[in-house]
PDB file of N, CA and C in Angstrom:
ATOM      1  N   UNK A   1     -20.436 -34.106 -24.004  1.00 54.00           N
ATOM      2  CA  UNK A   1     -19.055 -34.340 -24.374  1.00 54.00           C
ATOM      3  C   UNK A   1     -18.165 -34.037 -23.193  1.00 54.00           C
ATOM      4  N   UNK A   2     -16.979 -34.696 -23.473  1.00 77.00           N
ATOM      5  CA  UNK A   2     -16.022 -33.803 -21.927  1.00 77.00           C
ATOM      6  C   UNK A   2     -14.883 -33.171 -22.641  1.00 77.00           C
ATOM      7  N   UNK A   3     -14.474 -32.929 -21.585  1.00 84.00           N
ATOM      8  CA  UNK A   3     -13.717 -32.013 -21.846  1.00 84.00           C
ATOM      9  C   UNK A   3     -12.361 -32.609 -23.237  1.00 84.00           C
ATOM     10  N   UNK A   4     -11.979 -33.728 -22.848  1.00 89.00           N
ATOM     11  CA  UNK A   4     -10.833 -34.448 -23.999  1.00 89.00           C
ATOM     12  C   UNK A   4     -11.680 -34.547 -25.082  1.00 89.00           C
ATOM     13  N   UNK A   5     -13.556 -34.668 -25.574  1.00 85.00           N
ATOM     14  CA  UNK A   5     -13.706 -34.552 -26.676  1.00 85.00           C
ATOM     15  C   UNK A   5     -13.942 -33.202 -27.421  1.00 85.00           C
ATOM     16  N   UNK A   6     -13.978 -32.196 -26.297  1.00 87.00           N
ATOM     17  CA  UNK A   6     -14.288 -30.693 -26.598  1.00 87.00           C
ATOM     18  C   UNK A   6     -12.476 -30.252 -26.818  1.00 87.00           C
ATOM     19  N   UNK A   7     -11.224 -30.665 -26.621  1.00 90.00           N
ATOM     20  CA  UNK A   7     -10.327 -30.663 -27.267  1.00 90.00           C
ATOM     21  C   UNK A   7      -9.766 -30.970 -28.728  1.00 90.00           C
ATOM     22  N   UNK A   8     -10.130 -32.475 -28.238  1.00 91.00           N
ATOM     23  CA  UNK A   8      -9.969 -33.185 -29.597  1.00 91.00           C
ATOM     24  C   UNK A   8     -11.119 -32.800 -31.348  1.00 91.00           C
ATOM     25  N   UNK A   9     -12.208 -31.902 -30.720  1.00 89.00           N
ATOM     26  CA  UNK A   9     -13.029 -31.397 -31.360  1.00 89.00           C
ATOM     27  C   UNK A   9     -12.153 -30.168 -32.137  1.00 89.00           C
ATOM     28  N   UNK A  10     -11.368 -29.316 -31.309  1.00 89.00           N
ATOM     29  CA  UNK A  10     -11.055 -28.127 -31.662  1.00 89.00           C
ATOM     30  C   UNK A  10     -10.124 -28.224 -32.402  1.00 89.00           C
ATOM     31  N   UNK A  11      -8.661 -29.134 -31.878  1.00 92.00           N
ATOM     32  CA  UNK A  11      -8.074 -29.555 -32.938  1.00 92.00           C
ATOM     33  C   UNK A  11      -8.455 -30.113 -34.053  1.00 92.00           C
ATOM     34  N   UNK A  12      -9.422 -31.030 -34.412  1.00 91.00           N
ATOM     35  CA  UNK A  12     -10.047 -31.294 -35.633  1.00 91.00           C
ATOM     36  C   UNK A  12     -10.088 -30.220 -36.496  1.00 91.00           C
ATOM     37  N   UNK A  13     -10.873 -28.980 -35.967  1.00 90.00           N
ATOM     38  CA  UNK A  13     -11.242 -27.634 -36.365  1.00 90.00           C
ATOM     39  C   UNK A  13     -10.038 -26.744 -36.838  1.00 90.00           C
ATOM     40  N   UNK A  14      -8.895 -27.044 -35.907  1.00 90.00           N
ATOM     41  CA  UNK A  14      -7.772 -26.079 -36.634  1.00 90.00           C
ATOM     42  C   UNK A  14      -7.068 -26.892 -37.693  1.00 90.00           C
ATOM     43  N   UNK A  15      -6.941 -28.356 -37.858  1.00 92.00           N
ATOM     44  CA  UNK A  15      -6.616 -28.232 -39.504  1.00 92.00           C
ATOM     45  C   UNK A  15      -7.271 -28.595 -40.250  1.00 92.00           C
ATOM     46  N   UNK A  16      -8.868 -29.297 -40.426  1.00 91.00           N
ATOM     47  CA  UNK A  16      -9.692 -29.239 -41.494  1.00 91.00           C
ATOM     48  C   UNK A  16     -10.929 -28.168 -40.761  1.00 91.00           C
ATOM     49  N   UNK A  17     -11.364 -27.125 -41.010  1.00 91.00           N
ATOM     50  CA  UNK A  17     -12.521 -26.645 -40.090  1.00 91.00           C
ATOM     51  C   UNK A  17     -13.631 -27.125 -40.754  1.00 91.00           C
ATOM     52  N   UNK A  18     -14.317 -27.659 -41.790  1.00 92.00           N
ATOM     53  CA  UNK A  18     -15.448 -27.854 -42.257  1.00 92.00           C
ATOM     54  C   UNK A  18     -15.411 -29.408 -41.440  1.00 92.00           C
ATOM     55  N   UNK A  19     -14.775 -30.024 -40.760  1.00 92.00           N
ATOM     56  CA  UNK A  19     -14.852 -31.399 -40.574  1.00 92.00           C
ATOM     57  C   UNK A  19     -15.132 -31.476 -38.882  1.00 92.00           C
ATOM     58  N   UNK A  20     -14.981 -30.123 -38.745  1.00 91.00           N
ATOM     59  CA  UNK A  20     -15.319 -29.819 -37.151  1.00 91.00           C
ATOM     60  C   UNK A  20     -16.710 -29.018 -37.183  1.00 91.00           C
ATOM     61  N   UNK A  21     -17.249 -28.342 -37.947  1.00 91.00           N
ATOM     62  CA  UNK A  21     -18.834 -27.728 -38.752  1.00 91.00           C
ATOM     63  C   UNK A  21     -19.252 -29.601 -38.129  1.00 91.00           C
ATOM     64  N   UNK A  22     -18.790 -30.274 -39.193  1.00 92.00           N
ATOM     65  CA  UNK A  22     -20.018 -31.863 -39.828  1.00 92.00           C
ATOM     66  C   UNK A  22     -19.727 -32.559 -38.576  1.00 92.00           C
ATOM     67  N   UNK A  23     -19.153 -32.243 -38.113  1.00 90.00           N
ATOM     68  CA  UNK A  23     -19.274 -33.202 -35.965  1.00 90.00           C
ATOM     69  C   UNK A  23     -20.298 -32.745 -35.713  1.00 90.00           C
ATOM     70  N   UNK A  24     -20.164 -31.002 -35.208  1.00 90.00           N
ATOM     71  CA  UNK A  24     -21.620 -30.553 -34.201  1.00 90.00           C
ATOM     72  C   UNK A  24     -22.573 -30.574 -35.122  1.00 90.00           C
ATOM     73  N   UNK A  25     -22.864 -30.300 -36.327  1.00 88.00           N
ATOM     74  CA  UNK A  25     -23.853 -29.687 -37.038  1.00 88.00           C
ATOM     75  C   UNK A  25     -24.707 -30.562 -38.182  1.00 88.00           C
ATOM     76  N   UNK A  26     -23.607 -32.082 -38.676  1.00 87.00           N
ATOM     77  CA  UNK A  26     -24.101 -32.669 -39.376  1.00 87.00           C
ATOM     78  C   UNK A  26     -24.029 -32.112 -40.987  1.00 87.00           C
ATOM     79  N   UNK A  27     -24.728 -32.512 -41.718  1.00 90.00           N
ATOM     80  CA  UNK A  27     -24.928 -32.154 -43.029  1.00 90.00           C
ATOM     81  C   UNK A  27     -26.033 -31.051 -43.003  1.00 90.00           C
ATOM     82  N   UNK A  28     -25.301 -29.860 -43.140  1.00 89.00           N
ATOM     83  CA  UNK A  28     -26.415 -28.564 -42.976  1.00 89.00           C
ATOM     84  C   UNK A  28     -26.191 -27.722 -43.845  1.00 89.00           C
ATOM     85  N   UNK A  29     -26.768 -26.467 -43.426  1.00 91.00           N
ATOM     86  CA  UNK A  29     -25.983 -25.154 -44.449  1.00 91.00           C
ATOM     87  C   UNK A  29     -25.246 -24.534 -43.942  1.00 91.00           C
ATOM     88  N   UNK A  30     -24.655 -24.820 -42.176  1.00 91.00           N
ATOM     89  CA  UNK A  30     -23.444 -24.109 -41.719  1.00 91.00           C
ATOM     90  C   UNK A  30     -21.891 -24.737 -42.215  1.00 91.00           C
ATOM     91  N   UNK A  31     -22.580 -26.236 -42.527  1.00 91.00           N
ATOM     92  CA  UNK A  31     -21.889 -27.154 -43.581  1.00 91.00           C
ATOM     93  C   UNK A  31     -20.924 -26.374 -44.705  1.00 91.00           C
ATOM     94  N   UNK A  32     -22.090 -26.277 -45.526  1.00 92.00           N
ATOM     95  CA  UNK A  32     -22.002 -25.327 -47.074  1.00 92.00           C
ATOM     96  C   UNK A  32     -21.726 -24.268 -46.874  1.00 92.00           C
ATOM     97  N   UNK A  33     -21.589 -23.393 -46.102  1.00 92.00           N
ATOM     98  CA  UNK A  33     -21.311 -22.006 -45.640  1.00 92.00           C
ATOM     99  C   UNK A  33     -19.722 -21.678 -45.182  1.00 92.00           C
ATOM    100  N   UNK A  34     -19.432 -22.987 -44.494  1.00 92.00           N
ATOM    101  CA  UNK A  34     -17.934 -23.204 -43.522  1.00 92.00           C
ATOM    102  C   UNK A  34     -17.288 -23.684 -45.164  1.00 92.00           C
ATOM    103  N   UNK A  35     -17.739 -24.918 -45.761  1.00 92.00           N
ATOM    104  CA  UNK A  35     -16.857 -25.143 -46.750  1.00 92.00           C
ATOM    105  C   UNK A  35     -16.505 -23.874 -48.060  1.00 92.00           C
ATOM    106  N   UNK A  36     -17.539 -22.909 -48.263  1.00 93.00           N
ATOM    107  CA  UNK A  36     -17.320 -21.445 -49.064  1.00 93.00           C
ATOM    108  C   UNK A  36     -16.508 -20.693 -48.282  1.00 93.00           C
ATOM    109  N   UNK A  37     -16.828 -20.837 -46.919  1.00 92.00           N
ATOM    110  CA  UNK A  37     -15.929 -19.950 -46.692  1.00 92.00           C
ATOM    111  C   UNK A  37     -14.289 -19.818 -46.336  1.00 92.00           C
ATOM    112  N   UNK A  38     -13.689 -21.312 -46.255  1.00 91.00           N
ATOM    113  CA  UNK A  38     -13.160 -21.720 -45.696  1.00 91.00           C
ATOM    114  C   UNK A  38     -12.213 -22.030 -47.429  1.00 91.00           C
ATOM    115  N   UNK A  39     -12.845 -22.537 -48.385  1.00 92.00           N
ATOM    116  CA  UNK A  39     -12.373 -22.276 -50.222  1.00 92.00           C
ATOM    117  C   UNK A  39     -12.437 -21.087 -50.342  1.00 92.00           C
ATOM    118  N   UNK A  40     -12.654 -19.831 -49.605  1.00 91.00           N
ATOM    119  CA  UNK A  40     -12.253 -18.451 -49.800  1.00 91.00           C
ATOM    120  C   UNK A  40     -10.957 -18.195 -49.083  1.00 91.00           C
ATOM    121  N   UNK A  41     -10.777 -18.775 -48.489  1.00 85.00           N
ATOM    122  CA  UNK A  41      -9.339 -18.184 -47.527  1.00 85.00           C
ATOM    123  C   UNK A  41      -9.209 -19.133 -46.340  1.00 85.00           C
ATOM    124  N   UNK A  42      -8.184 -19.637 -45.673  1.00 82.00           N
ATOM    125  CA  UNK A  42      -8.183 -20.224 -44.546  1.00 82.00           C
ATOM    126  C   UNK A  42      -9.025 -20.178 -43.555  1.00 82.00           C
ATOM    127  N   UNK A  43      -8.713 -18.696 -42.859  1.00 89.00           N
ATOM    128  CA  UNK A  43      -9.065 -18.032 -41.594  1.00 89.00           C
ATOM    129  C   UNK A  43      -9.909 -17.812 -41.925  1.00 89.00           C
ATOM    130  N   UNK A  44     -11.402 -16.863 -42.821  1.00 89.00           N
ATOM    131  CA  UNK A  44     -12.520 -17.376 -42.765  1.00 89.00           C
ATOM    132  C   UNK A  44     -13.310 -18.628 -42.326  1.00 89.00           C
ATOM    133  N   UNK A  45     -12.968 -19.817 -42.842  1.00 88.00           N
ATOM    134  CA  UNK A  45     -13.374 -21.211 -42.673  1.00 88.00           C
ATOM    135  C   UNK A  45     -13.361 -21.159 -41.343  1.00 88.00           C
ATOM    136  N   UNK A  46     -12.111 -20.933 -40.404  1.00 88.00           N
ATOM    137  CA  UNK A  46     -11.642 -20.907 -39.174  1.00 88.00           C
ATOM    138  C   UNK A  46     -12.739 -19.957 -38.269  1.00 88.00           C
ATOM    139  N   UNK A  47     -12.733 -19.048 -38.457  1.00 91.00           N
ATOM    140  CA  UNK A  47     -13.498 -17.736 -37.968  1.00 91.00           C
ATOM    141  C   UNK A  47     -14.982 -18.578 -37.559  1.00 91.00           C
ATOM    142  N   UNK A  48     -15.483 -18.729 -38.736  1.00 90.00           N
ATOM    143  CA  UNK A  48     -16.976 -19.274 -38.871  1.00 90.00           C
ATOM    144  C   UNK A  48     -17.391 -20.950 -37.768  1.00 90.00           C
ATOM    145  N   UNK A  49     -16.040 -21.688 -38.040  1.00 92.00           N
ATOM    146  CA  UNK A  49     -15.854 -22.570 -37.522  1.00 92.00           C
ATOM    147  C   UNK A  49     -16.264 -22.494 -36.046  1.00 92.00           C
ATOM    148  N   UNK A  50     -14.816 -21.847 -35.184  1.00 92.00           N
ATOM    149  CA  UNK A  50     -14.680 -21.945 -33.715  1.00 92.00           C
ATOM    150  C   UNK A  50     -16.317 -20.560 -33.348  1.00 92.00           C
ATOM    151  N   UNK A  51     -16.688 -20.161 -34.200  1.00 92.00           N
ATOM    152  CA  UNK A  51     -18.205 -19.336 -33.860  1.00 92.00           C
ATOM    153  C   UNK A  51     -19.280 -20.674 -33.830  1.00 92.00           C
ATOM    154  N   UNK A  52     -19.387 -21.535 -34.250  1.00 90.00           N
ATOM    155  CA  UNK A  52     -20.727 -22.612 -34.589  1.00 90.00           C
ATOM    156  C   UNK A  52     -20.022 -23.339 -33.099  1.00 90.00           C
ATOM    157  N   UNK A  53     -18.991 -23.577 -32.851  1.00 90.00           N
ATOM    158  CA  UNK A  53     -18.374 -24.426 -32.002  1.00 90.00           C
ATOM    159  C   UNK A  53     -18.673 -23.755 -30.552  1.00 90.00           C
ATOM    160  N   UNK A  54     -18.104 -22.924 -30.266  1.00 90.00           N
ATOM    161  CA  UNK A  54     -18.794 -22.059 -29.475  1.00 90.00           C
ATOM    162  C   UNK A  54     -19.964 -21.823 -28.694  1.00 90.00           C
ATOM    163  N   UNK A  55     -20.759 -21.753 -29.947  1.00 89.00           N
ATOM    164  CA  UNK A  55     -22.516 -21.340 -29.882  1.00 89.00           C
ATOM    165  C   UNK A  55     -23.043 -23.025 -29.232  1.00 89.00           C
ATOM    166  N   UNK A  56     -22.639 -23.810 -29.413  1.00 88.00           N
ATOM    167  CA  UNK A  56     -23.041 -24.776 -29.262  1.00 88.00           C
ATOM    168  C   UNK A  56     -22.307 -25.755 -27.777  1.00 88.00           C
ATOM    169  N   UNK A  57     -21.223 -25.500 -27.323  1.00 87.00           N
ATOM    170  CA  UNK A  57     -20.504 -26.146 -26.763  1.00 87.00           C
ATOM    171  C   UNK A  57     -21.682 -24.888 -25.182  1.00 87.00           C
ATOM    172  N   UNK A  58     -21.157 -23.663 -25.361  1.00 85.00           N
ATOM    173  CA  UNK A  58     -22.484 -22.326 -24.709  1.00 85.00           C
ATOM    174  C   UNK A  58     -23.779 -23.106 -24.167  1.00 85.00           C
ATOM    175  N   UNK A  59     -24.015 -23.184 -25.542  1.00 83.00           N
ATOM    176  CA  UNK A  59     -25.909 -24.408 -25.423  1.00 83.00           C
ATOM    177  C   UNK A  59     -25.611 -25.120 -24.732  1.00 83.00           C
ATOM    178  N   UNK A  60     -24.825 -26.004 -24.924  1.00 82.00           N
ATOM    179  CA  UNK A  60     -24.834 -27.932 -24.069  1.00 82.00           C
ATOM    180  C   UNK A  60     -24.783 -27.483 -23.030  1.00 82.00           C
ATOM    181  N   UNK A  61     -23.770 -26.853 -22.215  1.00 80.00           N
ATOM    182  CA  UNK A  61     -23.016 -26.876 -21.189  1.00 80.00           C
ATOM    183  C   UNK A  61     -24.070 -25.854 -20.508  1.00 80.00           C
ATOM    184  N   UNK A  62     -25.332 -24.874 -21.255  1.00 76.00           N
ATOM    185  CA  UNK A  62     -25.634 -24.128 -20.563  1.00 76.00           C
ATOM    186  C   UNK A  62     -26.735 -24.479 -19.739  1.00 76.00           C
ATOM    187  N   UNK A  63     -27.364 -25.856 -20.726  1.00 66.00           N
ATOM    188  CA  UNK A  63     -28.379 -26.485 -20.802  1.00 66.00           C
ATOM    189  C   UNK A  63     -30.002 -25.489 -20.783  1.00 66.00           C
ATOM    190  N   UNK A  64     -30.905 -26.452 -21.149  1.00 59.00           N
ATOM    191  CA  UNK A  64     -31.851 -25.445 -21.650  1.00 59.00           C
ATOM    192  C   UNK A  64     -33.237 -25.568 -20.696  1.00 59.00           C
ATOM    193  N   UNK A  65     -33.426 -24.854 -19.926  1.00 58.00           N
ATOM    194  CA  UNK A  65     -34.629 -24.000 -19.163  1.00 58.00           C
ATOM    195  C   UNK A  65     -35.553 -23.700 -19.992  1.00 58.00           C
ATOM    196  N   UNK A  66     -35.498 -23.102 -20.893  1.00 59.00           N
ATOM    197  CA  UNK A  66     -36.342 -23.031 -21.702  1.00 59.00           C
ATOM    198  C   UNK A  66     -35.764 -22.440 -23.342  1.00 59.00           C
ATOM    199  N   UNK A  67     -36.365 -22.749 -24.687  1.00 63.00           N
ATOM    200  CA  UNK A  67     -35.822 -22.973 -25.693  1.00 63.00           C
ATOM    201  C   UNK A  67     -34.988 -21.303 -26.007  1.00 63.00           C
ATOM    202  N   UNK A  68     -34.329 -21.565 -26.718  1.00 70.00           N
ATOM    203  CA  UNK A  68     -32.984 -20.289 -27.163  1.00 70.00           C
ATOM    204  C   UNK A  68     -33.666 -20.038 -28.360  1.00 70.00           C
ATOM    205  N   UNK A  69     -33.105 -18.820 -28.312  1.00 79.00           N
ATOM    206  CA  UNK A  69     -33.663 -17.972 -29.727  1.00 79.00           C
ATOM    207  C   UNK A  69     -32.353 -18.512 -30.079  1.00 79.00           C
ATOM    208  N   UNK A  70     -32.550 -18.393 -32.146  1.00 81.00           N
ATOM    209  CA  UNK A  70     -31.689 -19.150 -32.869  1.00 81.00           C
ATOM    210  C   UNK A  70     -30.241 -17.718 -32.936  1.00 81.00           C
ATOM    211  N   UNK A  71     -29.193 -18.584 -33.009  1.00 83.00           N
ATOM    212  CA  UNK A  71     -27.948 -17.516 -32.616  1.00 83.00           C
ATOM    213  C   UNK A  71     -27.748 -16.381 -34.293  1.00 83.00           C
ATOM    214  N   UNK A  72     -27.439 -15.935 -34.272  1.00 87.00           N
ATOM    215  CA  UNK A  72     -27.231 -14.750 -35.245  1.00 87.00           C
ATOM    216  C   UNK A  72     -26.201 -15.903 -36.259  1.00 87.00           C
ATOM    217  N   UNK A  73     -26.492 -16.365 -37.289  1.00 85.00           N
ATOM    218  CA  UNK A  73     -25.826 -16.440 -38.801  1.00 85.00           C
ATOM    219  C   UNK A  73     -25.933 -17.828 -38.422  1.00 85.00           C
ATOM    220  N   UNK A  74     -26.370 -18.352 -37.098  1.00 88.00           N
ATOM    221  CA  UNK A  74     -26.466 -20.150 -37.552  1.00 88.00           C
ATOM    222  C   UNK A  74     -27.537 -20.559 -38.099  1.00 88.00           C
ATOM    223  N   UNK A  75     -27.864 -21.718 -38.626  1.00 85.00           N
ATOM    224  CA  UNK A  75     -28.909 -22.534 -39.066  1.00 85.00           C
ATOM    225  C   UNK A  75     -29.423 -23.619 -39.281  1.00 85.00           C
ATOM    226  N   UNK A  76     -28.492 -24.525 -38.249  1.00 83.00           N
ATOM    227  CA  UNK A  76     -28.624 -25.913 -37.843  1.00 83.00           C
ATOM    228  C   UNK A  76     -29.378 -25.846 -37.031  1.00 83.00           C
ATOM    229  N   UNK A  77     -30.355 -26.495 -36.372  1.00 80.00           N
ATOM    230  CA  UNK A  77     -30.884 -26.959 -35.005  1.00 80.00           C
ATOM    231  C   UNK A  77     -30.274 -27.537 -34.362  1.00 80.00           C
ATOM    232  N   UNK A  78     -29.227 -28.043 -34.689  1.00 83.00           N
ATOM    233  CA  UNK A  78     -28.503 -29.359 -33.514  1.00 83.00           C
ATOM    234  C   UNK A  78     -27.110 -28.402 -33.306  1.00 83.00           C
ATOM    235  N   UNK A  79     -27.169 -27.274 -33.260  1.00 85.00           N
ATOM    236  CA  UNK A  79     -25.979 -26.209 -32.638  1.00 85.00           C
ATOM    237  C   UNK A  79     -27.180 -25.072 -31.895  1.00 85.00           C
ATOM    238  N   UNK A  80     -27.883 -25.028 -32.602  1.00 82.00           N
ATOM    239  CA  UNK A  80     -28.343 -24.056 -32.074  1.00 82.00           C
ATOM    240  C   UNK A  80     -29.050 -24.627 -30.313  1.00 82.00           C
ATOM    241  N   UNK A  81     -29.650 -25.490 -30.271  1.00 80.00           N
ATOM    242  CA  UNK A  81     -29.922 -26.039 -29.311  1.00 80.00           C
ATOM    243  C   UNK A  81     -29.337 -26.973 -28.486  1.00 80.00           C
ATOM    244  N   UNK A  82     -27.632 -27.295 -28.805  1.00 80.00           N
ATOM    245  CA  UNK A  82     -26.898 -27.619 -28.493  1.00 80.00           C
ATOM    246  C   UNK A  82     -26.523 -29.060 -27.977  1.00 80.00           C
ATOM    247  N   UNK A  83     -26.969 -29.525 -29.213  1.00 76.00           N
ATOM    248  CA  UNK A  83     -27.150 -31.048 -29.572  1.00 76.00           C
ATOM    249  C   UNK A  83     -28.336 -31.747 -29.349  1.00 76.00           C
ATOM    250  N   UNK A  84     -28.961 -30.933 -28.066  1.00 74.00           N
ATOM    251  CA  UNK A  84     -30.253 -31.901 -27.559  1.00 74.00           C
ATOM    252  C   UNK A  84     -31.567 -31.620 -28.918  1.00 74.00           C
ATOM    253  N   UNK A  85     -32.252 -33.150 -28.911  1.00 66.00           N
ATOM    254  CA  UNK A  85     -33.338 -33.095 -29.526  1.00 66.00           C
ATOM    255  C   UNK A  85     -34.557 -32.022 -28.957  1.00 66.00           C
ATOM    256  N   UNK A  86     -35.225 -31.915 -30.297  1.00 59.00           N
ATOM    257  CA  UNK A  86     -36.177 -30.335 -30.240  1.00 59.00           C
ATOM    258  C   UNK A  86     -37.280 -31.088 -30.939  1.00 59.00           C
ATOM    259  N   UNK A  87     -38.353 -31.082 -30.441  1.00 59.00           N
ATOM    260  CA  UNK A  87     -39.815 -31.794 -30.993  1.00 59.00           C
ATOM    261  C   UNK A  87     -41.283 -30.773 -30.608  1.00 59.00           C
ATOM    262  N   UNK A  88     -41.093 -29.537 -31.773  1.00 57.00           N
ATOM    263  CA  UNK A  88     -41.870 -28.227 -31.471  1.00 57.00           C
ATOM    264  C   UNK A  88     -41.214 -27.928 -29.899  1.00 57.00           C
ATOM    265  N   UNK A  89     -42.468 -27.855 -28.920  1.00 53.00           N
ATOM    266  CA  UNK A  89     -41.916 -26.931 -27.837  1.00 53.00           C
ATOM    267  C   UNK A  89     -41.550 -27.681 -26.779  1.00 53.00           C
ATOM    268  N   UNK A  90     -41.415 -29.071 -27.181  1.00 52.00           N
ATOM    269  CA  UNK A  90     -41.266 -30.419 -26.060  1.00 52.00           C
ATOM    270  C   UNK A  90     -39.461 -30.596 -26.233  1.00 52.00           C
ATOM    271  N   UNK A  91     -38.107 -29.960 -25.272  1.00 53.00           N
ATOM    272  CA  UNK A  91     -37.177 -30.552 -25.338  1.00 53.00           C
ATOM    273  C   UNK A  91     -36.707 -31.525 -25.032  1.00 53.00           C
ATOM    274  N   UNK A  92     -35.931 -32.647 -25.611  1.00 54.00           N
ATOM    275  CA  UNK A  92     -35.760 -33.790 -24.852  1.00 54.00           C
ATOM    276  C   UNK A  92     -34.626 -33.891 -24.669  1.00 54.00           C
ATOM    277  N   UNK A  93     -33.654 -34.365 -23.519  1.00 58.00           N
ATOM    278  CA  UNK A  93     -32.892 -34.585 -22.879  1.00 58.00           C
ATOM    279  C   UNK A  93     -32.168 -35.596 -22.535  1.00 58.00           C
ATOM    280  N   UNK A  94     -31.329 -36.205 -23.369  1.00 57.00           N
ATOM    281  CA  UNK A  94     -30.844 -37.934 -22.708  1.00 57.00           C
ATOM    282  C   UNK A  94     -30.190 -37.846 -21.773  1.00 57.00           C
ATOM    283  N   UNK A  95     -30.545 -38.906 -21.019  1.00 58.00           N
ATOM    284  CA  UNK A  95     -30.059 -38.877 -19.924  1.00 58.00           C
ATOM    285  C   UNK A  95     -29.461 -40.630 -19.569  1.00 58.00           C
ATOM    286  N   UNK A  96     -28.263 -40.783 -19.072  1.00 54.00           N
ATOM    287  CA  UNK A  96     -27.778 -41.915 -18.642  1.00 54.00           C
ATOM    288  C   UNK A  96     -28.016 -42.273 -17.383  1.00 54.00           C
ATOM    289  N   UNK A  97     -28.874 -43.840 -17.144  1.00 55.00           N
ATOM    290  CA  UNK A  97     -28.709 -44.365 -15.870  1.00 55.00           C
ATOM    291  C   UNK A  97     -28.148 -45.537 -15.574  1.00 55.00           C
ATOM    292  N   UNK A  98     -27.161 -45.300 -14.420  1.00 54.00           N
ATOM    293  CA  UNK A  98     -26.110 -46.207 -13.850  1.00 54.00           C
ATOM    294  C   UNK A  98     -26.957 -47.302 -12.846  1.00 54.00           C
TER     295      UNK A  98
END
């Protein structure tokens, strides 16, 4: 992503946050977790939100050497490993050629 979609991501996140969860994470249980928590109070939803966003934007950008232990309270694979595909211990990597 660059940087204008890692913006336009965050704003998404500050006025629906479960709709910024279902960008990075898809249909998951950080999904179902962001939407409870988020029907409990605003700033919960929020809290939980810019944490999955985070953990994952960390991953991409940190890229992976070798696989990450899974982050404390997530449970997507596609945040935790930071979008890239995971096939057991084989990571794969897209890559664009010009």
């Amino acid at each position: 992503m660059s940087f204008v979609a890692d913006v336009l991501l965050l704003f998404i996140t500050i006025i629906f946050p479960p709709f910024g969860v279902f960008i990075i994470g898809g249909c998951s249980v950080d999904l179902l977790i962001n939407i409870a928590l988020t029907s409990l109070g605003y700033f919960p939803g929020h809290i939980h939100a810019f944490y999955l966003e985070y953990v994952y934007m960390q991953r991409r950008d940190y890229g992976l050497l070798e696989p990450f232990e899974p982050a404390p309270g997530v449970y997507s694979d596609a945040i935790n490993t930071g979008g890239r595909q995971v096939y057991g211990a084989v990571i794969v990597e897209e890559t664009v050629v010009a």
